[in-house]
CSV table of C-alpha atoms in Angstrom, one decimal:
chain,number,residue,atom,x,y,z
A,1,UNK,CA,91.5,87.7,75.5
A,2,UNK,CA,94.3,89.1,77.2
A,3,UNK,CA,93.7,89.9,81.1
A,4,UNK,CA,93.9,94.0,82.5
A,5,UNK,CA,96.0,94.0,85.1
A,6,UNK,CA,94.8,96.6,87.4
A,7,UNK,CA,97.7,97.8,90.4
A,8,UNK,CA,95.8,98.8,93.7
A,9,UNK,CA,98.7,100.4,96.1
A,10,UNK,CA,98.8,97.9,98.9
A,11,UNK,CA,98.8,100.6,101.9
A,12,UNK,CA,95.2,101.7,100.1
A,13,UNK,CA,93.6,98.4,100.4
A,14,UNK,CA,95.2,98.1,104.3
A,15,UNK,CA,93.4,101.4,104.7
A,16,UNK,CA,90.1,100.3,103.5
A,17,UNK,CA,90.1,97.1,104.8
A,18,UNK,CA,90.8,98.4,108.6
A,19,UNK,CA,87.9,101.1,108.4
A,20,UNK,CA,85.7,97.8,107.5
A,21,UNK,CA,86.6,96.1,110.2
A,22,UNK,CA,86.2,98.8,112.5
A,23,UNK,CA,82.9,99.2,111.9
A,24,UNK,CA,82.2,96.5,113.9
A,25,UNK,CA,81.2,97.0,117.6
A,26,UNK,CA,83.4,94.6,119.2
A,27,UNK,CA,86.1,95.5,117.2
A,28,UNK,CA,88.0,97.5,119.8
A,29,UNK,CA,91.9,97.3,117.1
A,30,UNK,CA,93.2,95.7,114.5
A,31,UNK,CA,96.3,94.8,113.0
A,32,UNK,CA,97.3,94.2,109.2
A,33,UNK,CA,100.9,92.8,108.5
A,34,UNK,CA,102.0,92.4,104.8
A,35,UNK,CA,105.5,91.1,103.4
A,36,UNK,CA,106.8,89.8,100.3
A,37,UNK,CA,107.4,91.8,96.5
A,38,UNK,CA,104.8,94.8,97.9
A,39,UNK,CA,103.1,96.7,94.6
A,40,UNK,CA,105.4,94.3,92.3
A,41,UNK,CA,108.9,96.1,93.9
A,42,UNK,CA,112.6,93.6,93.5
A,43,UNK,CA,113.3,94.0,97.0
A,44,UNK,CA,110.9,91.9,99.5
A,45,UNK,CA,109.6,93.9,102.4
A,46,UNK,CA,107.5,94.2,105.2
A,47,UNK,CA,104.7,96.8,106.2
A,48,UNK,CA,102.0,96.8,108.5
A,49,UNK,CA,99.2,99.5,109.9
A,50,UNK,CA,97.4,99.7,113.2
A,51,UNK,CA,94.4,101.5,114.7
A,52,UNK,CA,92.8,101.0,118.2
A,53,UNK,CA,94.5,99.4,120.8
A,54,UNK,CA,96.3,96.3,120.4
A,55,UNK,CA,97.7,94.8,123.6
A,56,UNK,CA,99.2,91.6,122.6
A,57,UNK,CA,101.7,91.1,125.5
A,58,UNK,CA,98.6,90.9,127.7
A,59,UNK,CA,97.4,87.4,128.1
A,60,UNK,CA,93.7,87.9,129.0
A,61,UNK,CA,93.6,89.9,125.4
A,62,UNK,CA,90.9,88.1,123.1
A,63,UNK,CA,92.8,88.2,120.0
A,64,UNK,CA,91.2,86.6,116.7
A,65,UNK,CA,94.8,85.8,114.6
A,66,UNK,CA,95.1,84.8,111.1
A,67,UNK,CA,97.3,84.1,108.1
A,68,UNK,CA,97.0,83.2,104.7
A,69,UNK,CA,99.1,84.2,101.5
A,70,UNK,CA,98.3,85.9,98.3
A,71,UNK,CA,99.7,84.6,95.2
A,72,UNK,CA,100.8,87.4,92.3
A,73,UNK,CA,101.8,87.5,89.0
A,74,UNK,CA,105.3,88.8,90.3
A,75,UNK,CA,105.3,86.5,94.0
A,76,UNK,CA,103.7,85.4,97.3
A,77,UNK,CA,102.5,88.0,99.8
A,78,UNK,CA,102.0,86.9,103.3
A,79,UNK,CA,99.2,88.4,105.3
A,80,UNK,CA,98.7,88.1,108.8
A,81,UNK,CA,96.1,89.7,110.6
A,82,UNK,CA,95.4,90.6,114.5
A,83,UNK,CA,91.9,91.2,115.6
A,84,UNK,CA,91.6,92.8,119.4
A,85,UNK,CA,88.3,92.5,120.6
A,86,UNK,CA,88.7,93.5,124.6
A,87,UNK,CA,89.5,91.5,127.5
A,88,UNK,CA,88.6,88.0,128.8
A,89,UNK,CA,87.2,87.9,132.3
A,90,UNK,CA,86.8,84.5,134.1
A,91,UNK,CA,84.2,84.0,136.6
């Protein structure tokens, strides 16, 4: 049986993703970074999308970070993802 191969535009499953995340309550932003062949194109690029706030000069931001890579019939795409979820305060 041959596999479907379905094509889901990238910047749609950004888009859904974020409003998932978001609906968490100590989600405060969020970050999503794609690069590599995006929707199967020659030329390797990079995209991302933000919503919220997203400080990440400031060092008392807690941040959750994370990458990982998705392997395609047509090439590796890199994901990297920033999580904000308000600021640290030491007592």
């Amino acid at each position: 049986a041959k596999q479907i191969e379905k094509r889901i535009p990238f910047r749609q499953v950004l888009k859904r993703n974020m409003e998932r995340v978001m609906q968490n309550r100590e989600v405060k932003g969020i970050r999503i970074e794609v690069s590599g062949r995006l929707n199967g194109i020659e030329i390797a690029r990079r995209e991302w999308l933000t919503q919220g706030r997203m400080p990440r000069q400031t060092i008392r931001a807690d941040i959750d970070y994370a990458q990982t890579e998705a392997y395609c019939t047509y090439g590796v795409i890199g994901v990297k993802v920033w999580i904000y979820k308000g600021d640290k305060f030491d007592k």
